[in-house]
Short mmCIF file of C-alpha atoms in Angstrom, two decimals:
data_model
loop_
_atom_site.label_atom_id
_atom_site.label_comp_id
_atom_site.label_asym_id
_atom_site.label_seq_id
_atom_site.Cartn_x
_atom_site.Cartn_y
_atom_site.Cartn_z
CA MET A 1 78.64 106.27 53.75
CA ALA A 2 75.17 105.29 53.38
CA TYR A 3 72.99 102.30 54.38
CA THR A 4 69.52 101.26 54.71
CA MET A 5 68.32 97.76 54.36
CA THR A 6 65.06 96.32 52.14
CA PRO A 7 62.88 95.08 54.88
CA THR A 8 60.95 91.17 54.72
CA PRO A 9 57.45 91.83 52.71
CA ALA A 10 54.87 91.69 55.07
CA GLY A 11 52.29 91.33 52.39
CA PRO A 12 51.58 89.50 48.87
CA VAL A 13 54.16 89.09 46.85
CA GLY A 14 53.26 91.50 44.14
CA SER A 15 53.19 90.71 39.97
CA GLN A 16 57.06 91.74 39.59
CA TYR A 17 57.40 88.50 41.01
CA CYS A 18 55.41 86.53 38.96
CA VAL A 19 57.58 84.40 36.96
CA CYS A 20 58.76 81.16 36.76
CA LYS A 21 61.34 78.94 34.79
CA VAL A 22 60.52 77.01 31.83
CA GLU A 23 62.91 74.04 30.25
CA LEU A 24 63.26 74.03 27.29
CA SER A 25 64.06 70.59 25.18
CA VAL A 26 65.27 70.59 22.08
CA CYS A 27 65.27 67.62 19.07
CA GLY A 28 66.50 68.30 15.64
CA GLN A 29 65.59 66.18 12.23
CA ASN A 30 66.12 66.02 8.93
CA LEU A 31 68.75 68.10 9.34
CA LEU A 32 71.05 69.73 6.12
CA ASP A 33 74.07 67.61 5.48
CA ARG A 34 76.88 70.38 5.23
CA ASP A 35 79.97 67.76 6.13
CA VAL A 36 80.98 66.01 2.59
CA THR A 37 83.08 62.89 4.21
CA SER A 38 80.65 62.15 7.08
CA LYS A 39 77.18 64.26 8.51
CA SER A 40 77.12 67.65 10.04
CA ASP A 41 77.92 67.45 14.25
CA PRO A 42 74.47 69.64 14.55
CA PHE A 43 74.01 72.07 17.56
CA CYS A 44 71.56 74.65 19.13
CA VAL A 45 72.43 78.39 20.33
CA LEU A 46 69.36 79.70 21.66
CA PHE A 47 69.18 83.73 20.88
CA MET A 48 66.79 86.08 22.86
CA GLU A 49 65.28 89.87 21.30
CA VAL A 50 66.34 92.62 23.87
CA ASN A 51 65.89 95.90 22.55
CA GLY A 52 66.01 95.14 18.97
CA LYS A 53 68.81 92.74 18.71
CA TRP A 54 69.74 89.48 18.89
CA VAL A 55 71.46 88.83 22.32
CA GLU A 56 73.29 85.08 23.38
CA LEU A 57 71.59 83.48 25.76
CA ASP A 58 73.03 79.81 25.46
CA ARG A 59 74.22 76.37 23.52
CA THR A 60 73.93 73.09 23.47
CA GLU A 61 76.59 70.55 23.20
CA THR A 62 77.44 69.03 19.78
CA ALA A 63 76.26 66.08 18.33
CA VAL A 64 78.30 64.66 16.55
CA ASN A 65 77.35 63.03 13.01
CA ASN A 66 73.54 62.74 13.62
CA LEU A 67 71.89 64.65 11.47
CA ASN A 68 68.76 63.73 13.00
CA PRO A 69 69.95 65.01 17.42
CA ALA A 70 68.29 64.86 20.49
CA PHE A 71 70.16 67.74 22.29
CA ALA A 72 70.73 66.90 26.29
CA LYS A 73 71.34 70.80 27.01
CA LYS A 74 68.71 72.06 28.27
CA PHE A 75 67.65 75.51 27.85
CA ILE A 76 66.41 77.43 30.70
CA ILE A 77 64.27 80.59 31.20
CA ASP A 78 62.82 82.95 33.65
CA TYR A 79 59.02 83.07 31.77
CA HIS A 80 58.10 86.47 32.38
CA PHE A 81 54.08 86.37 30.93
CA GLU A 82 52.89 90.21 30.67
CA GLU A 83 55.92 90.04 28.30
CA VAL A 84 56.57 89.93 25.31
CA GLN A 85 59.43 87.41 25.36
CA LYS A 86 61.08 86.81 21.54
CA LEU A 87 63.38 84.07 20.55
CA LYS A 88 65.68 82.62 18.14
CA PHE A 89 66.54 78.60 17.94
CA ALA A 90 69.45 78.45 15.58
CA LEU A 91 71.37 75.36 14.55
CA PHE A 92 75.16 75.15 13.19
CA ASP A 93 77.57 72.47 11.79
CA GLN A 94 80.73 72.58 14.18
CA ASP A 95 83.84 73.04 12.04
CA LYS A 96 86.60 74.18 14.03
CA SER A 97 86.42 74.71 18.07
CA SER A 98 85.40 77.85 17.73
CA MET A 99 83.04 80.27 19.72
CA GLN A 100 82.52 82.30 16.88
CA LEU A 101 79.05 81.09 15.20
CA TYR A 102 80.62 82.87 11.36
CA GLU A 103 83.04 80.14 11.83
CA HIS A 104 80.94 77.11 11.59
CA ASP A 105 78.07 76.39 8.64
CA PHE A 106 73.76 77.72 9.46
CA LEU A 107 71.97 74.90 9.66
CA GLY A 108 69.05 76.98 9.74
CA GLU A 109 67.03 78.56 12.38
CA PHE A 110 62.95 79.25 13.65
CA SER A 111 61.70 82.25 16.36
CA CYS A 112 58.81 82.30 17.53
CA THR A 113 57.64 83.61 21.10
CA LEU A 114 58.50 82.13 24.80
CA GLY A 115 54.44 82.21 25.26
CA MET A 116 54.31 80.11 22.24
CA ILE A 117 55.60 77.35 23.66
CA VAL A 118 54.60 77.70 27.20
CA SER A 119 51.13 78.33 25.98
CA SER A 120 51.48 74.92 22.81
CA LYS A 121 53.48 72.78 25.54
CA LYS A 122 56.10 71.34 22.48
CA ILE A 123 55.60 72.51 19.14
CA THR A 124 57.12 70.94 15.82
CA ARG A 125 58.17 73.73 13.13
CA THR A 126 59.86 73.88 9.99
CA LEU A 127 63.76 75.26 10.21
CA LEU A 128 64.78 78.10 7.61
CA LEU A 129 67.95 79.48 5.83
CA GLY A 130 68.79 83.31 5.82
CA ASN A 131 66.47 83.58 2.93
CA GLY A 132 63.75 82.48 4.60
CA LYS A 133 63.05 79.75 2.64
CA PRO A 134 62.89 75.53 4.04
CA ALA A 135 66.17 74.18 4.84
CA GLY A 136 65.99 71.43 3.23
CA LYS A 137 63.97 69.22 5.20
CA GLY A 138 65.35 70.15 8.17
CA MET A 139 61.92 70.35 11.37
CA ILE A 140 63.06 71.55 14.75
CA THR A 141 61.01 70.15 17.87
CA ILE A 142 60.55 72.42 21.06
CA ALA A 143 59.63 70.98 24.18
CA ALA A 144 58.47 73.28 27.82
CA GLN A 145 58.43 72.38 31.22
CA GLU A 146 57.46 74.69 34.11
CA LEU A 147 59.83 74.22 36.57
CA SER A 148 58.06 74.75 39.44
CA ASP A 149 59.14 72.45 42.12
CA ASN A 150 62.95 73.46 43.46
CA ARG A 151 63.98 69.69 43.75
CA VAL A 152 67.46 68.90 42.15
CA ILE A 153 68.60 65.52 42.43
CA THR A 154 72.10 64.25 43.03
CA LEU A 155 73.22 60.68 41.38
CA SER A 156 76.53 59.78 42.16
CA MET A 157 76.30 56.64 39.82
CA ALA A 158 79.37 53.91 38.65
CA GLY A 159 80.02 50.54 36.30
CA ARG A 160 81.16 47.49 37.10
CA LYS A 161 81.97 44.95 33.77
CA LEU A 162 80.41 46.34 31.20
CA ASP A 163 80.39 44.66 28.00
CA LYS A 164 83.40 45.07 25.83
CA LYS A 165 82.79 47.06 22.71
CA ASP A 166 86.40 48.81 21.33
CA LEU A 167 88.17 45.81 18.63
CA PHE A 168 91.95 46.83 20.65
CA GLY A 169 90.29 47.91 23.93
CA LYS A 170 87.52 48.14 26.05
CA SER A 171 84.93 50.50 25.55
CA ASP A 172 84.51 54.14 26.15
CA PRO A 173 81.09 54.03 28.62
CA PHE A 174 78.67 57.54 29.32
CA LEU A 175 74.54 56.67 30.12
CA GLU A 176 71.91 58.52 29.00
CA PHE A 177 69.13 58.73 31.37
CA TYR A 178 65.82 59.03 29.36
CA LYS A 179 61.98 59.63 30.56
CA PRO A 180 58.28 58.77 29.31
CA GLY A 181 56.52 61.92 27.33
CA ASP A 182 52.81 62.93 26.21
CA ASP A 183 53.35 61.84 22.81
CA GLY A 184 54.18 57.68 24.73
CA LYS A 185 58.19 57.93 23.29
CA TRP A 186 61.52 57.79 25.25
CA MET A 187 63.01 61.88 26.27
CA LEU A 188 66.48 62.35 26.56
CA VAL A 189 66.53 64.19 30.21
CA HIS A 190 70.24 64.07 30.55
CA ARG A 191 73.66 62.39 28.95
CA THR A 192 76.94 61.29 31.86
CA GLU A 193 80.89 62.67 30.36
CA VAL A 194 82.48 59.96 28.70
CA ILE A 195 84.67 57.53 31.13
CA LYS A 196 87.75 55.91 28.38
CA TYR A 197 89.63 52.74 28.29
CA THR A 198 87.89 51.86 30.47
CA LEU A 199 84.73 48.28 32.17
CA ASP A 200 84.69 49.77 35.51
CA PRO A 201 83.63 53.58 35.25
CA VAL A 202 83.16 56.37 37.80
CA TRP A 203 81.57 59.33 36.52
CA LYS A 204 81.11 62.58 37.75
CA PRO A 205 78.09 63.44 39.85
CA PHE A 206 75.56 64.98 38.26
CA THR A 207 72.98 66.92 39.25
CA VAL A 208 69.52 67.91 37.91
CA PRO A 209 66.33 69.46 38.26
CA LEU A 210 64.29 66.52 39.83
CA VAL A 211 60.49 68.39 37.47
CA SER A 212 63.62 67.01 34.37
CA LEU A 213 63.78 63.67 35.02
CA CYS A 214 61.19 62.17 36.46
CA ASP A 215 57.77 65.06 35.96
CA GLY A 216 58.56 65.39 40.01
CA ASP A 217 56.78 62.07 40.11
CA VAL A 218 59.77 59.52 42.40
CA GLU A 219 58.00 56.48 41.40
CA LYS A 220 57.66 57.22 37.17
CA LEU A 221 59.62 54.91 35.52
CA ILE A 222 63.26 56.18 33.69
CA LYS A 223 64.94 54.43 31.08
CA VAL A 224 69.16 54.33 31.38
CA VAL A 225 71.47 53.02 28.95
CA CYS A 226 74.66 52.46 28.62
CA TYR A 227 76.77 53.26 25.43
CA ASP A 228 79.88 52.80 24.49
CA TYR A 229 81.43 56.31 22.41
CA ASP A 230 82.58 56.03 18.87
CA SER A 231 84.09 59.55 17.70
CA ASP A 232 81.85 58.94 14.53
CA GLY A 233 79.10 58.90 16.78
CA GLY A 234 78.16 55.50 16.02
CA HIS A 235 77.21 55.01 19.63
CA ASP A 236 77.18 50.82 20.43
CA PHE A 237 74.08 49.76 22.92
CA ILE A 238 75.65 47.81 26.00
CA GLY A 239 72.95 48.05 27.79
CA GLU A 240 69.54 48.96 30.04
CA PHE A 241 67.60 49.10 33.00
CA GLN A 242 64.09 50.56 33.93
CA THR A 243 64.29 52.14 37.65
CA SER A 244 62.34 55.55 39.83
CA VAL A 245 63.95 57.65 41.91
CA ALA A 246 61.76 56.00 44.59
CA ARG A 247 64.39 52.85 44.27
CA MET A 248 67.29 54.81 43.67
CA CYS A 249 66.82 56.69 46.58
CA GLU A 250 67.49 53.60 48.43
CA ALA A 251 71.06 54.10 47.72
CA GLN A 252 73.10 54.78 50.73
CA ASP A 253 77.14 56.30 50.62
CA ALA A 254 78.05 52.68 52.85
CA PHE A 255 74.90 50.12 50.55
CA PRO A 256 75.00 51.65 46.86
CA LEU A 257 72.23 50.74 45.01
CA GLU A 258 73.40 48.21 42.33
CA MET A 259 71.12 47.34 39.11
CA GLU A 260 71.60 45.02 35.99
CA CYS A 261 72.49 45.91 32.13
CA ILE A 262 69.82 44.05 30.27
CA ASN A 263 70.70 43.89 26.31
CA PRO A 264 67.21 42.57 24.85
CA LYS A 265 69.28 41.21 22.51
CA LYS A 266 71.61 39.34 23.26
CA GLN A 267 69.68 38.32 26.19
CA LYS A 268 67.06 36.44 23.55
CA LYS A 269 69.93 34.37 22.05
CA LYS A 270 71.57 33.46 24.41
CA LYS A 271 70.42 31.21 27.03
CA ASN A 272 73.99 31.16 29.33
CA TYR A 273 72.54 35.36 28.97
CA LYS A 274 73.27 36.89 32.58
CA ASN A 275 73.89 40.78 32.38
CA SER A 276 75.77 42.72 30.09
CA GLY A 277 77.19 44.47 33.44
CA ILE A 278 76.06 45.89 36.78
CA ILE A 279 75.31 49.68 37.36
CA ILE A 280 75.74 50.99 40.66
CA VAL A 281 74.21 54.03 42.43
CA ASN A 282 76.72 54.73 44.89
CA SER A 283 74.49 57.70 46.28
CA CYS A 284 70.71 59.44 45.16
CA LYS A 285 69.90 62.16 47.53
CA ILE A 286 67.41 64.52 46.83
CA THR A 287 67.40 68.40 48.16
CA ARG A 288 65.85 71.86 47.57
CA ASP A 289 67.33 75.22 44.48
CA PHE A 290 65.77 77.70 46.49
CA SER A 291 65.98 80.35 44.30
CA PHE A 292 67.08 84.72 44.67
CA LEU A 293 63.52 84.34 46.17
CA ASP A 294 63.15 81.85 48.67
CA TYR A 295 65.71 83.58 50.40
CA ILE A 296 64.27 86.61 50.02
CA LEU A 297 60.77 85.80 51.60
CA GLY A 298 62.87 83.23 53.80
CA GLY A 299 64.06 86.33 55.97
CA CYS A 300 67.25 87.22 54.92
CA GLN A 301 67.92 91.30 54.12
CA LEU A 302 69.92 92.80 51.86
CA MET A 303 71.33 95.97 53.64
CA PHE A 304 73.21 98.61 50.49
CA THR A 305 76.48 100.79 50.97
CA VAL A 306 76.41 103.43 48.93
CA SER A 307 80.43 104.57 49.17
CA HIS A 308 82.28 106.27 50.67
CA GLU A 309 84.36 105.64 53.75
CA PHE A 310 83.11 108.40 56.49
CA ALA A 311 79.44 109.54 57.02
CA ILE A 312 77.54 111.70 54.61
CA ASN A 313 74.83 112.54 56.98
CA PHE A 314 77.64 112.99 58.88
CA ASN A 315 76.87 111.46 61.92
CA PRO A 316 79.51 109.05 62.18
CA THR A 317 77.69 107.53 65.32
CA ASN A 318 74.49 106.39 63.67
CA PRO A 319 75.41 106.77 59.39
CA PHE A 320 72.39 104.82 58.73
CA CYS A 321 69.21 106.43 56.45
CA SER A 322 65.57 105.14 55.57
CA GLY A 323 65.44 103.84 52.00
CA VAL A 324 66.50 105.76 49.07
CA GLU A 325 65.11 108.92 49.62
CA GLY A 326 67.00 109.33 52.80
CA ILE A 327 70.72 108.83 51.34
CA VAL A 328 69.63 111.32 48.26
CA GLN A 329 68.55 113.48 50.60
CA ALA A 330 71.75 112.61 52.68
CA TYR A 331 74.20 113.11 49.71
CA SER A 332 71.30 116.41 48.97
CA ALA A 333 72.83 117.99 52.07
CA CYS A 334 75.95 116.85 52.14
CA LEU A 335 77.42 117.81 48.64
CA PRO A 336 77.80 121.12 49.62
CA HIS A 337 79.66 121.38 52.67
CA ILE A 338 82.24 118.79 50.64
CA ARG A 339 85.25 119.28 47.95
CA PHE A 340 86.22 115.70 46.01
CA TYR A 341 89.39 115.51 45.72
CA GLY A 342 91.99 112.34 44.05
CA PRO A 343 93.58 110.00 44.92
CA THR A 344 90.26 107.22 44.21
CA ASN A 345 90.95 105.22 46.68
CA PHE A 346 88.84 101.48 46.75
CA SER A 347 90.02 99.35 48.50
CA PRO A 348 89.67 101.20 52.60
CA ILE A 349 85.37 101.19 51.57
CA ILE A 350 85.96 97.81 50.63
CA ASN A 351 87.25 96.35 53.89
CA HIS A 352 85.07 98.31 55.61
CA VAL A 353 81.60 96.54 54.58
CA ALA A 354 83.77 93.65 54.50
CA ARG A 355 83.61 94.29 58.78
CA PHE A 356 79.95 93.72 58.61
CA ALA A 357 79.98 91.20 56.34
CA SER A 358 82.25 88.83 58.24
CA GLN A 359 80.37 89.03 61.33
CA ALA A 360 77.56 88.36 59.88
CA THR A 361 78.17 85.12 58.91
CA GLN A 362 79.26 84.24 62.77
CA GLN A 363 75.94 83.57 62.77
CA GLU A 364 76.21 80.38 60.29
CA ALA A 365 72.18 82.05 58.81
CA ALA A 366 71.63 83.19 54.92
CA SER A 367 69.55 86.50 57.40
CA GLN A 368 72.41 89.03 56.31
CA TYR A 369 73.80 90.34 52.36
CA PHE A 370 75.79 93.29 52.05
CA ILE A 371 76.07 95.14 48.99
CA LEU A 372 78.40 98.28 48.24
CA LEU A 373 77.57 100.85 45.39
CA ILE A 374 80.47 102.67 44.38
CA ILE A 375 80.00 105.91 41.93
CA THR A 376 83.05 106.90 41.17
CA ASP A 377 84.33 109.01 37.68
CA GLY A 378 88.83 108.29 38.65
CA VAL A 379 91.45 105.73 37.89
CA ILE A 380 91.33 103.52 40.61
CA SER A 381 95.07 104.88 42.71
CA ASP A 382 95.27 101.26 44.62
CA MET A 383 94.45 98.49 42.42
CA ASP A 384 97.27 95.96 44.01
CA GLU A 385 95.15 95.98 47.47
CA THR A 386 91.98 96.58 45.79
CA ARG A 387 92.19 93.42 44.21
CA HIS A 388 93.28 92.00 46.71
CA ALA A 389 90.10 93.73 49.42
CA VAL A 390 87.65 91.94 46.64
CA VAL A 391 89.35 88.66 46.80
CA GLN A 392 88.89 88.35 50.44
CA ALA A 393 85.92 89.94 50.36
CA SER A 394 83.95 86.91 47.48
CA LYS A 395 84.58 84.79 50.53
CA LEU A 396 82.39 87.16 52.21
CA PRO A 397 78.33 87.52 52.39
CA MET A 398 79.12 90.28 50.26
CA SER A 399 78.85 91.86 46.33
CA ILE A 400 80.90 95.17 44.37
CA ILE A 401 78.42 97.45 42.88
CA ILE A 402 80.55 100.11 40.17
CA VAL A 403 79.19 103.01 38.17
CA GLY A 404 81.13 104.48 36.89
CA VAL A 405 80.20 107.89 35.12
CA GLY A 406 82.25 110.36 32.91
CA ASN A 407 84.77 109.45 30.06
CA ALA A 408 87.98 108.66 32.48
CA ASP A 409 89.74 105.13 31.47
CA PHE A 410 86.88 102.08 33.04
CA ALA A 411 89.59 99.60 31.70
CA ALA A 412 90.78 99.24 35.61
CA MET A 413 86.94 98.50 36.08
CA GLU A 414 85.94 95.66 33.65
CA PHE A 415 89.10 93.80 34.54
CA LEU A 416 88.12 93.53 38.54
CA ASP A 417 84.05 92.49 36.79
CA GLY A 418 85.49 88.56 36.89
CA ASP A 419 82.76 88.14 33.83
CA SER A 420 85.52 86.84 31.46
CA ARG A 421 88.14 86.31 33.69
CA VAL A 422 89.09 85.16 37.99
CA LEU A 423 90.27 87.73 39.74
CA ARG A 424 93.71 87.52 41.45
CA SER A 425 95.17 89.70 44.12
CA HIS A 426 98.67 90.55 43.74
CA THR A 427 99.04 87.60 45.03
CA GLY A 428 98.77 85.11 43.06
CA GLU A 429 95.30 84.24 45.06
CA GLU A 430 91.62 84.06 42.88
CA ALA A 431 88.53 85.05 43.96
CA VAL A 432 85.80 82.43 45.26
CA ARG A 433 83.34 83.59 42.78
CA ASP A 434 82.64 87.09 41.06
CA ILE A 435 81.48 89.62 43.03
CA VAL A 436 82.07 92.49 41.21
CA GLN A 437 79.86 93.95 39.04
CA PHE A 438 80.23 96.77 36.84
CA VAL A 439 78.31 99.40 34.09
CA PRO A 440 79.71 102.45 32.55
CA PHE A 441 76.76 104.98 32.98
CA ARG A 442 77.93 107.00 29.76
CA ASP A 443 75.88 103.51 27.37
CA PHE A 444 73.02 103.81 29.69
CA ARG A 445 72.76 107.99 29.62
CA ASN A 446 70.28 107.86 27.25
CA ALA A 447 68.08 104.72 28.05
CA PRO A 448 65.18 104.50 30.41
CA LYS A 449 66.17 104.18 34.51
CA GLU A 450 64.60 101.18 33.88
CA THR A 451 67.16 100.61 31.78
CA LEU A 452 70.00 101.47 33.87
CA ALA A 453 68.54 100.23 37.32
CA LYS A 454 68.09 96.01 35.62
CA ALA A 455 72.02 96.00 34.25
CA VAL A 456 73.02 97.28 37.83
CA LEU A 457 71.37 94.57 39.51
CA ALA A 458 71.40 91.99 36.70
CA GLU A 459 74.33 89.35 38.59
CA LEU A 460 72.27 90.28 41.86
CA PRO A 461 70.86 87.18 42.22
CA GLN A 462 73.26 85.00 41.26
CA GLN A 463 76.28 85.85 43.31
CA VAL A 464 73.41 86.04 46.80
CA VAL A 465 72.47 82.58 45.74
CA GLN A 466 75.66 80.71 45.39
CA TYR A 467 77.68 82.38 48.58
CA PHE A 468 73.95 80.81 50.55
CA LYS A 469 74.44 77.52 48.62
CA HIS A 470 78.42 77.49 48.64
CA GLN A 471 77.76 77.90 52.56
CA ASN A 472 75.25 75.29 52.77
CA LEU A 473 73.10 77.36 54.31
CA PRO A 474 69.09 77.76 53.47
CA PRO A 475 66.61 80.64 54.14
CA ILE A 476 65.72 81.14 57.73
CA ASN A 477 62.42 80.38 56.84
CA SER A 478 61.89 77.47 54.60
CA GLU A 479 59.10 76.97 54.69
CA GLN A 480 57.56 80.48 53.90
CA ALA A 481 59.69 80.64 51.62
#
């Protein structure tokens, strides 16, 4: 095997790190009505052009029975100012529960670059059909917000004695959070889940970027609106109130903050009107949402291991190589003196690296993360043992990258890559997280080497951040990060 590690950057951060996250909010106006007995149920799909093809990035929720939707789900994209990032926003009327877009009615689309949206901050454009003609009077509005502030807010909310809105039952309450936009209008930021058949709901805790909720200004007023959910989209207004993040932060676990939910119309009509219920902030916490770059700049070292379970420099007492060039030199010197043979066992090398990763957890700091690169041309011989090893390794600061070379059947490798399902060991134990990335080399044989590198490392930043967040470990040097 060969080891190398990434040094902590000592000088200025280069242009390759000049990336910021941008949050896109989408609204639709006057959408086509594709339903016969009701209005359309629109959702928006975001595509990005990659190598000349449109690739789906994300989808919003579905707005039931609504031709003028304001989607609560936001699109968050890495903005590379030096690249032309082409985007397409396509709206569909949901007809079935299928994820296949051809199962739903097309309502129109709009294409532009991310740079165009960022520079304008907010744009409104006509939706077009596939033939390039306008989709009726349909329009789309897209607003951009840079997420340079990495603070997030986690809120735990409840309600008490809310107004009863359903004739034969109670209410099905949910909350919507709004912030004032640049145009003076209230802009939807977040929508909670619906709690059925209750006047005393307890909503699940949720986390949103602080800049999304209040532009990072904890004193800025925000509006909270409570509705009674109706399946036809005509939600009944229960009440509202205005507050600020600073005010909500007064809530502590043992001392919740209570605010009156007011219906202005009822307040004007009834002299003895008090409120339409109480909204309770059980807890409000602001934390920092550290990124992959935060951990690297904070001092975390990425420890790379290249298979197999023997020292390819023939020095088992010191199997380390100096960078990537050292690994290549060691391989070149090693290959003439060895003979390849089966079986292809993965579990020994996974367990070997896992022992190092396990030792790193004793430091209780985000100081090291281990990456095992396996280059293979064969079918896995010890699949049960490998599945078990991967499941155990998912609990450690460790990721596994498998590059399949040749035309062998790599179905087992794809099975280990838990993108579409949770990996289980032969005993039934589930992996805590997905730590395997499989890349077939044949798919990149004629592509630029940068394309292969990007595919190989695509999931690594997310896996590093996911592990340290799960362990509640901030970067070692949080101030520098």
